[in-house]
Amino acid sequence: MSLFSAISVSATGLSAQRTRAEILAQNLANADTTRTPEGGPYRRRDVVFETADASSSFRGHLDEAGGGLTGVRVSEIRVDDTEAPKRYLPGHPDADKDGYVAMPRINPAEDMVDLMGASRGYQANIAAISAVKDMITRSIELFR
Amino acid sequence: MLNPVANRVEHYLDVLSAKQKLTASNIANADTPGYQTKDVDFASALQSASGSPVAATEVDGLVAKPDGNNVNLDREARNLAETSLRFQIATQYLQNQIRATRTAMSEVRG
Protein backbone atom coordinates (compact mmCIF):
# COMPACT_ATOMS: atom_id res chain seq x y z
CA MET A 1 0.00 0.00 0.00
CA SER A 2 1.54 3.21 -1.07
CA LEU A 3 0.34 6.44 0.46
CA PHE A 4 1.32 8.28 -2.69
CA SER A 5 -1.69 6.85 -4.52
CA ALA A 6 -3.94 8.57 -1.95
CA ILE A 7 -2.54 11.85 -3.26
CA SER A 8 -3.44 10.85 -6.84
CA VAL A 9 -7.00 10.12 -5.69
CA SER A 10 -7.31 13.56 -4.10
CA ALA A 11 -5.76 15.13 -7.19
CA THR A 12 -8.54 13.67 -9.37
CA GLY A 13 -10.99 15.25 -6.93
CA LEU A 14 -9.26 18.61 -7.29
CA SER A 15 -9.41 18.58 -11.08
CA ALA A 16 -13.05 17.44 -11.13
CA GLN A 17 -14.11 20.20 -8.73
CA ARG A 18 -12.10 22.74 -10.69
CA THR A 19 -13.88 21.75 -13.91
CA ARG A 20 -17.22 22.05 -12.11
CA ALA A 21 -16.33 25.55 -10.88
CA GLU A 22 -15.21 26.58 -14.38
CA ILE A 23 -18.45 25.40 -15.97
CA LEU A 24 -20.52 27.15 -13.28
CA ALA A 25 -18.57 30.37 -13.87
CA GLN A 26 -19.28 29.98 -17.58
CA ASN A 27 -23.02 29.60 -16.86
CA LEU A 28 -23.03 32.66 -14.63
CA ALA A 29 -21.11 34.73 -17.15
CA ASN A 30 -23.60 33.80 -19.87
CA ALA A 31 -26.75 34.24 -17.80
CA ASP A 32 -28.03 36.88 -20.25
CA THR A 33 -26.37 35.76 -23.50
CA THR A 34 -28.91 35.62 -26.32
CA ARG A 35 -26.55 34.97 -29.25
CA THR A 36 -24.32 31.92 -29.74
CA PRO A 37 -22.52 30.46 -32.79
CA GLU A 38 -25.12 27.63 -32.82
CA GLY A 39 -27.90 30.21 -32.87
CA GLY A 40 -30.37 30.96 -30.11
CA PRO A 41 -29.57 31.77 -26.49
CA TYR A 42 -26.73 30.21 -24.46
CA ARG A 43 -27.51 26.68 -23.24
CA ARG A 44 -26.58 25.98 -19.64
CA ARG A 45 -24.03 23.23 -19.02
CA ASP A 46 -23.88 20.79 -16.12
CA VAL A 47 -20.98 18.54 -15.18
CA VAL A 48 -21.67 14.90 -14.24
CA PHE A 49 -19.13 13.09 -12.07
CA GLU A 50 -18.31 9.39 -12.13
CA THR A 51 -15.84 7.22 -10.25
CA ALA A 52 -12.59 6.52 -12.05
CA ASP A 53 -9.47 4.46 -11.54
CA ALA A 54 -6.84 6.78 -10.09
CA SER A 55 -3.85 4.46 -9.99
CA SER A 56 -0.78 5.99 -11.55
CA SER A 57 0.73 3.98 -14.38
CA PHE A 58 3.85 3.55 -12.27
CA ARG A 59 2.24 1.90 -9.30
CA GLY A 60 -0.88 0.62 -11.07
CA HIS A 61 -0.28 -3.11 -11.51
CA LEU A 62 1.64 -3.47 -8.25
CA ASP A 63 -1.29 -2.35 -6.14
CA GLU A 64 -3.51 -5.13 -4.91
CA ALA A 65 -7.10 -4.97 -6.18
CA GLY A 66 -9.27 -4.24 -3.16
CA GLY A 67 -11.20 -1.71 -5.21
CA GLY A 68 -9.92 0.99 -2.89
CA LEU A 69 -8.38 3.25 -5.48
CA THR A 70 -11.41 5.16 -6.63
CA GLY A 71 -10.80 8.60 -7.96
CA VAL A 72 -13.33 10.77 -9.72
CA ARG A 73 -13.58 12.29 -13.18
CA VAL A 74 -16.02 14.36 -15.17
CA SER A 75 -17.94 11.81 -17.23
CA GLU A 76 -19.80 14.36 -19.35
CA ILE A 77 -20.69 18.01 -19.61
CA ARG A 78 -24.40 17.93 -20.35
CA VAL A 79 -25.82 20.75 -22.45
CA ASP A 80 -29.36 21.72 -21.52
CA ASP A 81 -31.73 20.99 -24.43
CA THR A 82 -35.03 22.08 -22.92
CA GLU A 83 -36.94 24.93 -24.53
CA ALA A 84 -35.46 28.34 -23.63
CA PRO A 85 -37.67 30.43 -21.36
CA LYS A 86 -39.04 33.61 -22.95
CA ARG A 87 -38.84 36.99 -21.37
CA TYR A 88 -40.94 39.97 -22.49
CA LEU A 89 -38.42 42.60 -23.65
CA PRO A 90 -39.98 44.44 -26.61
CA GLY A 91 -37.04 46.83 -27.04
CA HIS A 92 -34.46 44.02 -27.31
CA PRO A 93 -32.84 43.55 -30.76
CA ASP A 94 -33.43 39.78 -30.55
CA ALA A 95 -37.11 40.06 -29.62
CA ASP A 96 -39.59 38.16 -31.80
CA LYS A 97 -42.64 39.84 -33.32
CA ASP A 98 -44.56 39.57 -30.02
CA GLY A 99 -41.71 41.19 -28.08
CA TYR A 100 -40.42 37.99 -26.38
CA VAL A 101 -36.70 37.11 -26.17
CA ALA A 102 -35.44 33.54 -25.65
CA MET A 103 -33.12 33.64 -22.62
CA PRO A 104 -30.71 31.05 -21.16
CA ARG A 105 -32.24 28.81 -18.48
CA ILE A 106 -29.92 30.01 -15.71
CA ASN A 107 -30.80 30.78 -12.11
CA PRO A 108 -27.79 32.72 -10.77
CA ALA A 109 -28.68 31.96 -7.14
CA GLU A 110 -28.69 28.21 -7.84
CA ASP A 111 -25.35 28.37 -9.65
CA MET A 112 -23.79 30.48 -6.89
CA VAL A 113 -24.76 27.87 -4.29
CA ASP A 114 -23.38 25.13 -6.51
CA LEU A 115 -20.18 27.13 -6.93
CA MET A 116 -19.81 27.28 -3.14
CA GLY A 117 -20.22 23.48 -3.09
CA ALA A 118 -17.45 23.12 -5.69
CA SER A 119 -15.17 25.38 -3.68
CA ARG A 120 -15.83 23.44 -0.46
CA GLY A 121 -15.16 20.18 -2.31
CA TYR A 122 -11.85 21.57 -3.57
CA GLN A 123 -10.89 22.56 -0.02
CA ALA A 124 -11.78 19.12 1.35
CA ASN A 125 -9.50 17.47 -1.22
CA ILE A 126 -6.66 19.82 -0.31
CA ALA A 127 -7.14 18.92 3.37
CA ALA A 128 -6.90 15.24 2.43
CA ILE A 129 -3.67 15.86 0.50
CA SER A 130 -2.06 17.70 3.40
CA ALA A 131 -3.07 14.97 5.89
CA VAL A 132 -1.50 12.30 3.67
CA LYS A 133 1.56 14.46 3.06
CA ASP A 134 1.96 14.72 6.82
CA MET A 135 1.85 10.92 7.14
CA ILE A 136 4.47 10.50 4.41
CA THR A 137 6.72 13.05 6.12
CA ARG A 138 6.38 11.10 9.36
CA SER A 139 7.43 7.90 7.59
CA ILE A 140 10.45 9.64 6.10
CA GLU A 141 11.45 10.82 9.58
CA LEU A 142 11.88 7.15 10.58
CA PHE A 143 15.06 7.14 8.51
CA ARG A 144 16.65 9.94 10.47
CA MET B 1 14.13 -6.69 13.12
CA LEU B 2 13.32 -4.79 16.30
CA ASN B 3 10.80 -6.77 18.34
CA PRO B 4 7.42 -8.48 17.85
CA VAL B 5 5.54 -5.37 18.93
CA ALA B 6 7.34 -3.27 16.33
CA ASN B 7 6.27 -5.76 13.66
CA ARG B 8 2.66 -5.37 14.70
CA VAL B 9 3.07 -1.61 14.63
CA GLU B 10 4.35 -1.92 11.07
CA HIS B 11 1.16 -3.78 10.12
CA TYR B 12 -0.87 -1.14 11.96
CA LEU B 13 0.76 1.53 9.77
CA ASP B 14 -0.24 -0.46 6.65
CA VAL B 15 -3.86 -0.60 7.81
CA LEU B 16 -3.82 3.11 8.63
CA SER B 17 -2.52 4.06 5.19
CA ALA B 18 -5.16 1.87 3.54
CA LYS B 19 -7.80 3.64 5.61
CA GLN B 20 -6.43 7.06 4.71
CA LYS B 21 -6.52 6.13 1.04
CA LEU B 22 -10.19 5.17 1.28
CA THR B 23 -10.94 8.43 3.09
CA ALA B 24 -9.23 10.34 0.26
CA SER B 25 -11.39 8.40 -2.23
CA ASN B 26 -14.54 9.22 -0.29
CA ILE B 27 -13.71 12.92 -0.23
CA ALA B 28 -12.85 12.95 -3.95
CA ASN B 29 -16.21 11.30 -4.69
CA ALA B 30 -18.28 13.46 -2.34
CA ASP B 31 -20.32 14.71 -5.33
CA THR B 32 -20.37 11.58 -7.50
CA PRO B 33 -23.93 10.27 -7.96
CA GLY B 34 -24.45 6.76 -6.56
CA TYR B 35 -21.04 6.51 -4.85
CA GLN B 36 -21.04 4.50 -1.60
CA THR B 37 -18.74 5.40 1.31
CA LYS B 38 -15.90 2.91 1.77
CA ASP B 39 -13.97 2.16 4.92
CA VAL B 40 -11.67 -0.39 6.56
CA ASP B 41 -12.96 -2.81 9.18
CA PHE B 42 -10.19 -2.10 11.67
CA ALA B 43 -10.66 -5.14 13.92
CA SER B 44 -10.53 -7.73 11.13
CA ALA B 45 -7.79 -5.87 9.23
CA LEU B 46 -5.57 -5.90 12.32
CA GLN B 47 -6.25 -9.60 12.97
CA SER B 48 -5.18 -10.57 9.46
CA ALA B 49 -1.57 -11.49 8.82
CA SER B 50 0.73 -8.57 8.14
CA GLY B 51 1.40 -7.98 4.48
CA SER B 52 -2.03 -9.29 3.41
CA PRO B 53 -4.16 -6.83 1.44
CA VAL B 54 -6.58 -4.73 3.44
CA ALA B 55 -10.20 -5.22 2.34
CA ALA B 56 -12.48 -2.24 1.81
CA THR B 57 -15.99 -2.51 3.21
CA GLU B 58 -19.09 -0.40 2.69
CA VAL B 59 -20.41 1.54 5.65
CA ASP B 60 -23.92 1.05 7.02
CA GLY B 61 -26.09 3.65 8.64
CA LEU B 62 -25.21 6.64 6.48
CA VAL B 63 -27.97 8.79 5.02
CA ALA B 64 -28.00 8.73 1.22
CA LYS B 65 -28.63 11.94 -0.70
CA PRO B 66 -31.30 11.93 -3.44
CA ASP B 67 -28.63 11.04 -6.05
CA GLY B 68 -27.72 7.85 -4.15
CA ASN B 69 -24.42 9.20 -2.81
CA ASN B 70 -23.94 8.66 0.94
CA VAL B 71 -20.64 10.45 1.64
CA ASN B 72 -20.73 12.50 4.84
CA LEU B 73 -17.93 15.08 4.63
CA ASP B 74 -17.90 15.65 8.42
CA ARG B 75 -17.35 11.96 9.01
CA GLU B 76 -14.51 11.93 6.45
CA ALA B 77 -12.87 15.03 7.95
CA ARG B 78 -12.92 13.37 11.36
CA ASN B 79 -11.43 10.14 9.97
CA LEU B 80 -8.76 12.10 8.10
CA ALA B 81 -7.61 13.83 11.29
CA GLU B 82 -7.87 10.70 13.44
CA THR B 83 -5.92 8.47 11.05
CA SER B 84 -3.23 11.10 10.71
CA LEU B 85 -2.84 11.34 14.50
CA ARG B 86 -2.80 7.56 14.97
CA PHE B 87 -0.11 7.35 12.29
CA GLN B 88 1.89 9.98 14.16
CA ILE B 89 1.73 8.00 17.41
CA ALA B 90 2.77 4.75 15.72
CA THR B 91 5.69 6.30 13.84
CA GLN B 92 6.82 8.03 17.02
CA TYR B 93 6.90 4.65 18.75
CA LEU B 94 8.91 3.08 15.92
CA GLN B 95 11.29 6.01 15.91
CA ASN B 96 11.97 5.53 19.62
CA GLN B 97 12.62 1.82 19.06
CA ILE B 98 15.04 2.58 16.26
CA ARG B 99 16.81 5.18 18.37
CA ALA B 100 17.18 2.72 21.25
CA THR B 101 18.60 0.08 18.92
CA ARG B 102 21.00 2.59 17.44
CA THR B 103 22.14 3.68 20.90
CA ALA B 104 22.79 0.05 21.86
CA MET B 105 24.80 -0.45 18.67
CA SER B 106 26.97 2.60 19.30
CA GLU B 107 27.59 1.45 22.90
CA VAL B 108 28.90 -1.90 21.62
CA ARG B 109 31.22 -0.12 19.24
CA GLY B 110 32.47 1.83 22.21
Coordinates of C-alpha atoms in Angstrom, one line a residue:
Chain A
M1 CA 0.0 0.0 0.0
S2 CA 1.5 3.2 -1.1
L3 CA 0.3 6.4 0.5
F4 CA 1.3 8.3 -2.7
S5 CA -1.7 6.8 -4.5
A6 CA -3.9 8.6 -1.9
I7 CA -2.5 11.8 -3.3
S8 CA -3.4 10.9 -6.8
V9 CA -7.0 10.1 -5.7
S10 CA -7.3 13.6 -4.1
A11 CA -5.8 15.1 -7.2
T12 CA -8.5 13.7 -9.4
G13 CA -11.0 15.2 -6.9
L14 CA -9.3 18.6 -7.3
S15 CA -9.4 18.6 -11.1
A16 CA -13.1 17.4 -11.1
Q17 CA -14.1 20.2 -8.7
R18 CA -12.1 22.7 -10.7
T19 CA -13.9 21.8 -13.9
R20 CA -17.2 22.1 -12.1
A21 CA -16.3 25.6 -10.9
E22 CA -15.2 26.6 -14.4
I23 CA -18.5 25.4 -16.0
L24 CA -20.5 27.2 -13.3
A25 CA -18.6 30.4 -13.9
Q26 CA -19.3 30.0 -17.6
N27 CA -23.0 29.6 -16.9
L28 CA -23.0 32.7 -14.6
A29 CA -21.1 34.7 -17.1
N30 CA -23.6 33.8 -19.9
A31 CA -26.8 34.2 -17.8
D32 CA -28.0 36.9 -20.3
T33 CA -26.4 35.8 -23.5
T34 CA -28.9 35.6 -26.3
R35 CA -26.6 35.0 -29.2
T36 CA -24.3 31.9 -29.7
P37 CA -22.5 30.5 -32.8
E38 CA -25.1 27.6 -32.8
G39 CA -27.9 30.2 -32.9
G40 CA -30.4 31.0 -30.1
P41 CA -29.6 31.8 -26.5
Y42 CA -26.7 30.2 -24.5
R43 CA -27.5 26.7 -23.2
R44 CA -26.6 26.0 -19.6
R45 CA -24.0 23.2 -19.0
D46 CA -23.9 20.8 -16.1
V47 CA -21.0 18.5 -15.2
V48 CA -21.7 14.9 -14.2
F49 CA -19.1 13.1 -12.1
E50 CA -18.3 9.4 -12.1
T51 CA -15.8 7.2 -10.3
A52 CA -12.6 6.5 -12.1
D53 CA -9.5 4.5 -11.5
A54 CA -6.8 6.8 -10.1
S55 CA -3.8 4.5 -10.0
S56 CA -0.8 6.0 -11.5
S57 CA 0.7 4.0 -14.4
F58 CA 3.8 3.5 -12.3
R59 CA 2.2 1.9 -9.3
G60 CA -0.9 0.6 -11.1
H61 CA -0.3 -3.1 -11.5
L62 CA 1.6 -3.5 -8.2
D63 CA -1.3 -2.3 -6.1
E64 CA -3.5 -5.1 -4.9
A65 CA -7.1 -5.0 -6.2
G66 CA -9.3 -4.2 -3.2
G67 CA -11.2 -1.7 -5.2
G68 CA -9.9 1.0 -2.9
L69 CA -8.4 3.2 -5.5
T70 CA -11.4 5.2 -6.6
G71 CA -10.8 8.6 -8.0
V72 CA -13.3 10.8 -9.7
R73 CA -13.6 12.3 -13.2
V74 CA -16.0 14.4 -15.2
S75 CA -17.9 11.8 -17.2
E76 CA -19.8 14.4 -19.3
I77 CA -20.7 18.0 -19.6
R78 CA -24.4 17.9 -20.3
V79 CA -25.8 20.7 -22.4
D80 CA -29.4 21.7 -21.5
D81 CA -31.7 21.0 -24.4
T82 CA -35.0 22.1 -22.9
E83 CA -36.9 24.9 -24.5
A84 CA -35.5 28.3 -23.6
P85 CA -37.7 30.4 -21.4
K86 CA -39.0 33.6 -23.0
R87 CA -38.8 37.0 -21.4
Y88 CA -40.9 40.0 -22.5
L89 CA -38.4 42.6 -23.7
P90 CA -40.0 44.4 -26.6
G91 CA -37.0 46.8 -27.0
H92 CA -34.5 44.0 -27.3
P93 CA -32.8 43.6 -30.8
D94 CA -33.4 39.8 -30.5
A95 CA -37.1 40.1 -29.6
D96 CA -39.6 38.2 -31.8
K97 CA -42.6 39.8 -33.3
D98 CA -44.6 39.6 -30.0
G99 CA -41.7 41.2 -28.1
Y100 CA -40.4 38.0 -26.4
V101 CA -36.7 37.1 -26.2
A102 CA -35.4 33.5 -25.7
M103 CA -33.1 33.6 -22.6
P104 CA -30.7 31.0 -21.2
R105 CA -32.2 28.8 -18.5
I106 CA -29.9 30.0 -15.7
N107 CA -30.8 30.8 -12.1
P108 CA -27.8 32.7 -10.8
A109 CA -28.7 32.0 -7.1
E110 CA -28.7 28.2 -7.8
D111 CA -25.4 28.4 -9.7
M112 CA -23.8 30.5 -6.9
V113 CA -24.8 27.9 -4.3
D114 CA -23.4 25.1 -6.5
L115 CA -20.2 27.1 -6.9
M116 CA -19.8 27.3 -3.1
G117 CA -20.2 23.5 -3.1
A118 CA -17.4 23.1 -5.7
S119 CA -15.2 25.4 -3.7
R120 CA -15.8 23.4 -0.5
G121 CA -15.2 20.2 -2.3
Y122 CA -11.8 21.6 -3.6
Q123 CA -10.9 22.6 0.0
A124 CA -11.8 19.1 1.3
N125 CA -9.5 17.5 -1.2
I126 CA -6.7 19.8 -0.3
A127 CA -7.1 18.9 3.4
A128 CA -6.9 15.2 2.4
I129 CA -3.7 15.9 0.5
S130 CA -2.1 17.7 3.4
A131 CA -3.1 15.0 5.9
V132 CA -1.5 12.3 3.7
K133 CA 1.6 14.5 3.1
D134 CA 2.0 14.7 6.8
M135 CA 1.8 10.9 7.1
I136 CA 4.5 10.5 4.4
T137 CA 6.7 13.1 6.1
R138 CA 6.4 11.1 9.4
S139 CA 7.4 7.9 7.6
I140 CA 10.4 9.6 6.1
E141 CA 11.4 10.8 9.6
L142 CA 11.9 7.2 10.6
F143 CA 15.1 7.1 8.5
R144 CA 16.7 9.9 10.5
Chain B
M1 CA 14.1 -6.7 13.1
L2 CA 13.3 -4.8 16.3
N3 CA 10.8 -6.8 18.3
P4 CA 7.4 -8.5 17.9
V5 CA 5.5 -5.4 18.9
A6 CA 7.3 -3.3 16.3
N7 CA 6.3 -5.8 13.7
R8 CA 2.7 -5.4 14.7
V9 CA 3.1 -1.6 14.6
E10 CA 4.3 -1.9 11.1
H11 CA 1.2 -3.8 10.1
Y12 CA -0.9 -1.1 12.0
L13 CA 0.8 1.5 9.8
D14 CA -0.2 -0.5 6.7
V15 CA -3.9 -0.6 7.8
L16 CA -3.8 3.1 8.6
S17 CA -2.5 4.1 5.2
A18 CA -5.2 1.9 3.5
K19 CA -7.8 3.6 5.6
Q20 CA -6.4 7.1 4.7
K21 CA -6.5 6.1 1.0
L22 CA -10.2 5.2 1.3
T23 CA -10.9 8.4 3.1
A24 CA -9.2 10.3 0.3
S25 CA -11.4 8.4 -2.2
N26 CA -14.5 9.2 -0.3
I27 CA -13.7 12.9 -0.2
A28 CA -12.8 12.9 -3.9
N29 CA -16.2 11.3 -4.7
A30 CA -18.3 13.5 -2.3
D31 CA -20.3 14.7 -5.3
T32 CA -20.4 11.6 -7.5
P33 CA -23.9 10.3 -8.0
G34 CA -24.4 6.8 -6.6
Y35 CA -21.0 6.5 -4.8
Q36 CA -21.0 4.5 -1.6
T37 CA -18.7 5.4 1.3
K38 CA -15.9 2.9 1.8
D39 CA -14.0 2.2 4.9
V40 CA -11.7 -0.4 6.6
D41 CA -13.0 -2.8 9.2
F42 CA -10.2 -2.1 11.7
A43 CA -10.7 -5.1 13.9
S44 CA -10.5 -7.7 11.1
A45 CA -7.8 -5.9 9.2
L46 CA -5.6 -5.9 12.3
Q47 CA -6.3 -9.6 13.0
S48 CA -5.2 -10.6 9.5
A49 CA -1.6 -11.5 8.8
S50 CA 0.7 -8.6 8.1
G51 CA 1.4 -8.0 4.5
S52 CA -2.0 -9.3 3.4
P53 CA -4.2 -6.8 1.4
V54 CA -6.6 -4.7 3.4
A55 CA -10.2 -5.2 2.3
A56 CA -12.5 -2.2 1.8
T57 CA -16.0 -2.5 3.2
E58 CA -19.1 -0.4 2.7
V59 CA -20.4 1.5 5.6
D60 CA -23.9 1.1 7.0
G61 CA -26.1 3.7 8.6
L62 CA -25.2 6.6 6.5
V63 CA -28.0 8.8 5.0
A64 CA -28.0 8.7 1.2
K65 CA -28.6 11.9 -0.7
P66 CA -31.3 11.9 -3.4
D67 CA -28.6 11.0 -6.1
G68 CA -27.7 7.8 -4.2
N69 CA -24.4 9.2 -2.8
N70 CA -23.9 8.7 0.9
V71 CA -20.6 10.5 1.6
N72 CA -20.7 12.5 4.8
L73 CA -17.9 15.1 4.6
D74 CA -17.9 15.6 8.4
R75 CA -17.3 12.0 9.0
E76 CA -14.5 11.9 6.5
A77 CA -12.9 15.0 8.0
R78 CA -12.9 13.4 11.4
N79 CA -11.4 10.1 10.0
L80 CA -8.8 12.1 8.1
A81 CA -7.6 13.8 11.3
E82 CA -7.9 10.7 13.4
T83 CA -5.9 8.5 11.0
S84 CA -3.2 11.1 10.7
L85 CA -2.8 11.3 14.5
R86 CA -2.8 7.6 15.0
F87 CA -0.1 7.4 12.3
Q88 CA 1.9 10.0 14.2
I89 CA 1.7 8.0 17.4
A90 CA 2.8 4.8 15.7
T91 CA 5.7 6.3 13.8
Q92 CA 6.8 8.0 17.0
Y93 CA 6.9 4.7 18.7
L94 CA 8.9 3.1 15.9
Q95 CA 11.3 6.0 15.9
N96 CA 12.0 5.5 19.6
Q97 CA 12.6 1.8 19.1
I98 CA 15.0 2.6 16.3
R99 CA 16.8 5.2 18.4
A100 CA 17.2 2.7 21.2
T101 CA 18.6 0.1 18.9
R102 CA 21.0 2.6 17.4
T103 CA 22.1 3.7 20.9
A104 CA 22.8 0.1 21.9
M105 CA 24.8 -0.4 18.7
S106 CA 27.0 2.6 19.3
E107 CA 27.6 1.4 22.9
V108 CA 28.9 -1.9 21.6
R109 CA 31.2 -0.1 19.2
G110 CA 32.5 1.8 22.2

